[in-house]
Amino acid sequence: METKVYSLREAEIIAKVAATLTAVDVLTRMGAIKPDLTKQEAYRIYGEANVNRWLGEKKITKRQSGKNKHWRLERLELEAARQGDVKISKIGIM
């Protein structure tokens, strides 16, 4: 397996993505933000087209909420999908 050497700019992008995902995880664990979102909340925050595309690409997973027939989406998965679209794809590691 060949080791890739990243430029300073690429390393900065990777660090920002890691910091963002860590912040979402910590805020969720602290109870400051909800760990999962309804479909409508996810559409509002991340955009309906993005959420549907990520579902189709299997980057995120729908989960049933208890006996309720409504499904929910994990916030950390949504944020990871967004970060992958916005940042990581720019440096070609995915």
Coordinates of N, CA and C in Angstrom, one line a residue:
M1 N 0.8 -1.2 0.0 CA 0.0 0.0 0.0 C 0.9 1.2 0.0
E2 N 0.6 2.1 -0.9 CA 1.4 3.3 -1.1 C 0.9 4.4 -0.1
T3 N 1.8 5.1 0.5 CA 1.5 6.2 1.4 C 1.4 7.5 0.6
K4 N 0.2 8.2 0.8 CA 0.1 9.5 0.1 C 0.6 10.6 1.0
V5 N 1.3 11.5 0.4 CA 1.8 12.7 1.1 C 0.9 13.8 0.7
Y6 N 0.3 14.4 1.8 CA -0.6 15.6 1.5 C 0.1 16.9 1.6
S7 N -0.4 17.8 0.9 CA 0.2 19.2 1.0 C -0.3 19.8 2.3
L8 N 0.2 21.0 2.6 CA -0.2 21.7 3.8 C -1.7 22.0 3.7
R9 N -2.1 22.5 2.6 CA -3.5 22.8 2.4 C -4.4 21.6 2.5
E10 N -4.1 20.5 2.0 CA -4.8 19.3 2.1 C -4.9 18.8 3.6
A11 N -3.8 18.9 4.3 CA -3.8 18.6 5.7 C -4.7 19.5 6.5
E12 N -4.7 20.8 6.1 CA -5.6 21.7 6.8 C -7.1 21.4 6.6
I13 N -7.4 21.0 5.4 CA -8.8 20.6 5.1 C -9.2 19.4 5.9
I14 N -8.3 18.4 5.9 CA -8.6 17.2 6.7 C -8.7 17.5 8.2
A15 N -7.9 18.4 8.7 CA -8.0 18.7 10.1 C -9.3 19.5 10.4
K16 N -9.8 20.3 9.5 CA -11.1 21.0 9.7 C -12.2 20.1 9.6
V17 N -12.2 19.1 8.7 CA -13.3 18.1 8.7 C -13.3 17.3 10.0
A18 N -12.1 16.9 10.5 CA -12.1 16.1 11.7 C -12.6 16.9 12.9
A19 N -12.2 18.2 12.9 CA -12.7 19.1 14.0 C -14.2 19.3 14.0
T20 N -14.7 19.5 12.8 CA -16.2 19.6 12.6 C -16.9 18.4 13.1
L21 N -16.5 17.2 12.7 CA -17.2 16.0 13.1 C -17.0 15.7 14.6
T22 N -15.9 16.0 15.1 CA -15.7 15.9 16.6 C -16.6 16.8 17.3
A23 N -16.7 18.1 16.9 CA -17.6 19.0 17.5 C -19.0 18.5 17.5
V24 N -19.5 18.0 16.4 CA -20.9 17.5 16.3 C -21.0 16.3 17.3
D25 N -20.1 15.4 17.3 CA -20.1 14.3 18.2 C -20.2 14.7 19.7
V26 N -19.3 15.7 20.1 CA -19.3 16.2 21.5 C -20.6 16.9 21.8
L27 N -21.0 17.8 21.0 CA -22.3 18.5 21.2 C -23.5 17.5 21.4
T28 N -23.5 16.5 20.6 CA -24.5 15.5 20.7 C -24.5 14.7 22.0
R29 N -23.3 14.3 22.4 CA -23.1 13.6 23.7 C -23.4 14.4 24.9
M30 N -23.2 15.8 24.8 CA -23.5 16.7 25.9 C -25.0 17.0 25.9
G31 N -25.7 16.7 24.9 CA -27.1 17.0 24.9 C -27.4 18.4 24.3
A32 N -26.4 19.1 23.8 CA -26.6 20.4 23.3 C -27.3 20.4 22.0
I33 N -27.2 19.4 21.2 CA -27.9 19.2 19.9 C -28.5 17.8 19.9
K34 N -29.6 17.6 19.1 CA -30.2 16.3 19.0 C -29.3 15.4 18.2
P35 N -29.2 14.1 18.6 CA -28.4 13.1 17.9 C -29.0 12.7 16.5
D36 N -30.3 12.8 16.4 CA -30.9 12.4 15.1 C -32.0 13.5 14.7
L37 N -32.3 13.5 13.5 CA -33.2 14.4 12.9 C -34.3 13.8 12.2
T38 N -35.5 14.4 12.1 CA -36.6 13.9 11.3 C -36.2 14.2 9.8
K39 N -36.9 13.6 8.9 CA -36.7 13.8 7.5 C -36.8 15.3 7.2
Q40 N -37.8 16.0 7.7 CA -38.0 17.4 7.4 C -36.9 18.3 8.0
E41 N -36.5 17.9 9.2 CA -35.3 18.7 9.8 C -34.1 18.6 8.9
A42 N -33.8 17.3 8.5 CA -32.6 17.1 7.7 C -32.7 17.8 6.3
Y43 N -33.9 17.8 5.7 CA -34.1 18.5 4.5 C -33.8 20.0 4.7
R44 N -34.3 20.6 5.8 CA -34.2 22.0 6.0 C -32.7 22.4 6.2
I45 N -32.0 21.6 7.0 CA -30.6 21.9 7.3 C -29.6 21.5 6.2
Y46 N -29.8 20.4 5.6 CA -28.8 19.9 4.6 C -29.3 20.0 3.1
G47 N -30.6 20.3 2.9 CA -31.1 20.3 1.6 C -31.7 19.0 1.2
E48 N -33.0 19.1 0.6 CA -33.7 17.8 0.2 C -32.9 17.0 -0.8
A49 N -32.4 17.7 -1.8 CA -31.6 17.0 -2.9 C -30.4 16.3 -2.3
N50 N -29.7 16.9 -1.4 CA -28.5 16.3 -0.8 C -28.9 15.1 0.0
V51 N -29.9 15.2 0.9 CA -30.3 14.1 1.7 C -30.7 12.9 0.9
N52 N -31.5 13.2 -0.2 CA -32.0 12.1 -1.0 C -30.8 11.4 -1.8
R53 N -29.9 12.3 -2.2 CA -28.7 11.7 -2.9 C -27.8 10.9 -2.0
W54 N -27.6 11.4 -0.8 CA -26.8 10.6 0.2 C -27.5 9.3 0.6
L55 N -28.8 9.3 0.7 CA -29.5 8.0 0.9 C -29.3 7.1 -0.3
G56 N -29.4 7.6 -1.5 CA -29.2 6.8 -2.7 C -27.8 6.2 -2.8
E57 N -26.8 7.0 -2.3 CA -25.4 6.6 -2.4 C -25.1 5.8 -1.2
K58 N -26.0 5.6 -0.2 CA -25.8 4.8 1.0 C -24.8 5.4 1.9
K59 N -24.6 6.8 1.8 CA -23.7 7.5 2.7 C -24.4 7.7 4.1
I60 N -25.7 7.7 4.1 CA -26.5 7.8 5.3 C -27.6 6.7 5.4
T61 N -28.1 6.4 6.6 CA -29.0 5.4 6.7 C -30.3 5.9 7.4
K62 N -31.5 5.5 6.9 CA -32.7 5.8 7.6 C -32.9 4.8 8.8
R63 N -33.4 5.3 9.9 CA -33.7 4.5 11.1 C -35.1 4.7 11.5
Q64 N -35.8 3.6 11.9 CA -37.1 3.7 12.4 C -37.0 4.3 13.9
S65 N -38.0 5.1 14.3 CA -38.0 5.6 15.6 C -39.1 4.9 16.4
G66 N -38.7 3.8 17.2 CA -39.6 3.1 18.0 C -40.7 2.5 17.2
K67 N -41.9 2.6 17.8 CA -43.1 2.0 17.1 C -43.6 2.9 16.0
N68 N -43.1 4.1 16.0 CA -43.5 5.1 15.0 C -43.0 4.7 13.6
K69 N -43.8 4.9 12.6 CA -43.5 4.6 11.3 C -42.5 5.6 10.7
H70 N -42.4 6.7 11.3 CA -41.5 7.8 10.8 C -40.0 7.4 10.9
W71 N -39.2 7.8 10.0 CA -37.8 7.5 10.1 C -37.0 8.7 10.4
R72 N -35.8 8.5 11.0 CA -34.9 9.5 11.4 C -33.6 9.3 10.8
L73 N -32.8 10.3 10.9 CA -31.4 10.3 10.3 C -30.4 10.8 11.4
E74 N -29.3 10.1 11.5 CA -28.3 10.4 12.5 C -27.5 11.6 12.0
R75 N -27.5 12.6 12.9 CA -26.8 13.9 12.6 C -25.4 13.7 12.2
L76 N -24.7 12.9 12.9 CA -23.2 12.7 12.6 C -23.0 12.1 11.2
E77 N -23.9 11.2 10.8 CA -23.8 10.7 9.4 C -24.1 11.8 8.4
L78 N -25.1 12.6 8.7 CA -25.4 13.7 7.8 C -24.3 14.7 7.6
E79 N -23.7 15.0 8.8 CA -22.5 15.9 8.7 C -21.3 15.3 8.0
A80 N -21.1 14.1 8.2 CA -20.0 13.4 7.6 C -20.2 13.4 6.0
A81 N -21.5 13.2 5.6 CA -21.8 13.2 4.2 C -21.5 14.6 3.6
R82 N -22.0 15.6 4.4 CA -21.8 17.0 3.9 C -20.3 17.3 3.8
Q83 N -19.6 17.0 4.9 CA -18.1 17.3 4.8 C -17.4 16.5 3.7
G84 N -17.9 15.3 3.4 CA -17.3 14.6 2.3 C -17.6 15.3 1.0
D85 N -18.8 15.8 0.8 CA -19.1 16.6 -0.4 C -18.3 17.9 -0.5
V86 N -18.3 18.6 0.6 CA -17.7 19.9 0.5 C -16.2 20.0 0.6
K87 N -15.6 19.1 1.4 CA -14.2 19.3 1.6 C -13.3 18.1 1.0
I88 N -13.6 16.9 1.5 CA -12.7 15.8 1.2 C -12.6 15.5 -0.3
S89 N -13.7 15.7 -1.0 CA -13.7 15.5 -2.5 C -12.8 16.4 -3.2
K90 N -12.5 17.6 -2.6 CA -11.6 18.6 -3.2 C -10.1 18.0 -3.2
I91 N -9.8 17.1 -2.3 CA -8.4 16.7 -2.3 C -8.2 15.2 -2.8
G92 N -9.3 14.7 -3.2 CA -9.3 13.4 -3.9 C -8.9 12.2 -3.0
I93 N -9.4 12.1 -1.7 CA -9.1 11.0 -0.9 C -10.3 10.1 -0.8
M94 N -11.4 10.4 -1.4 CA -12.6 9.5 -1.4 C -12.9 9.1 -2.8

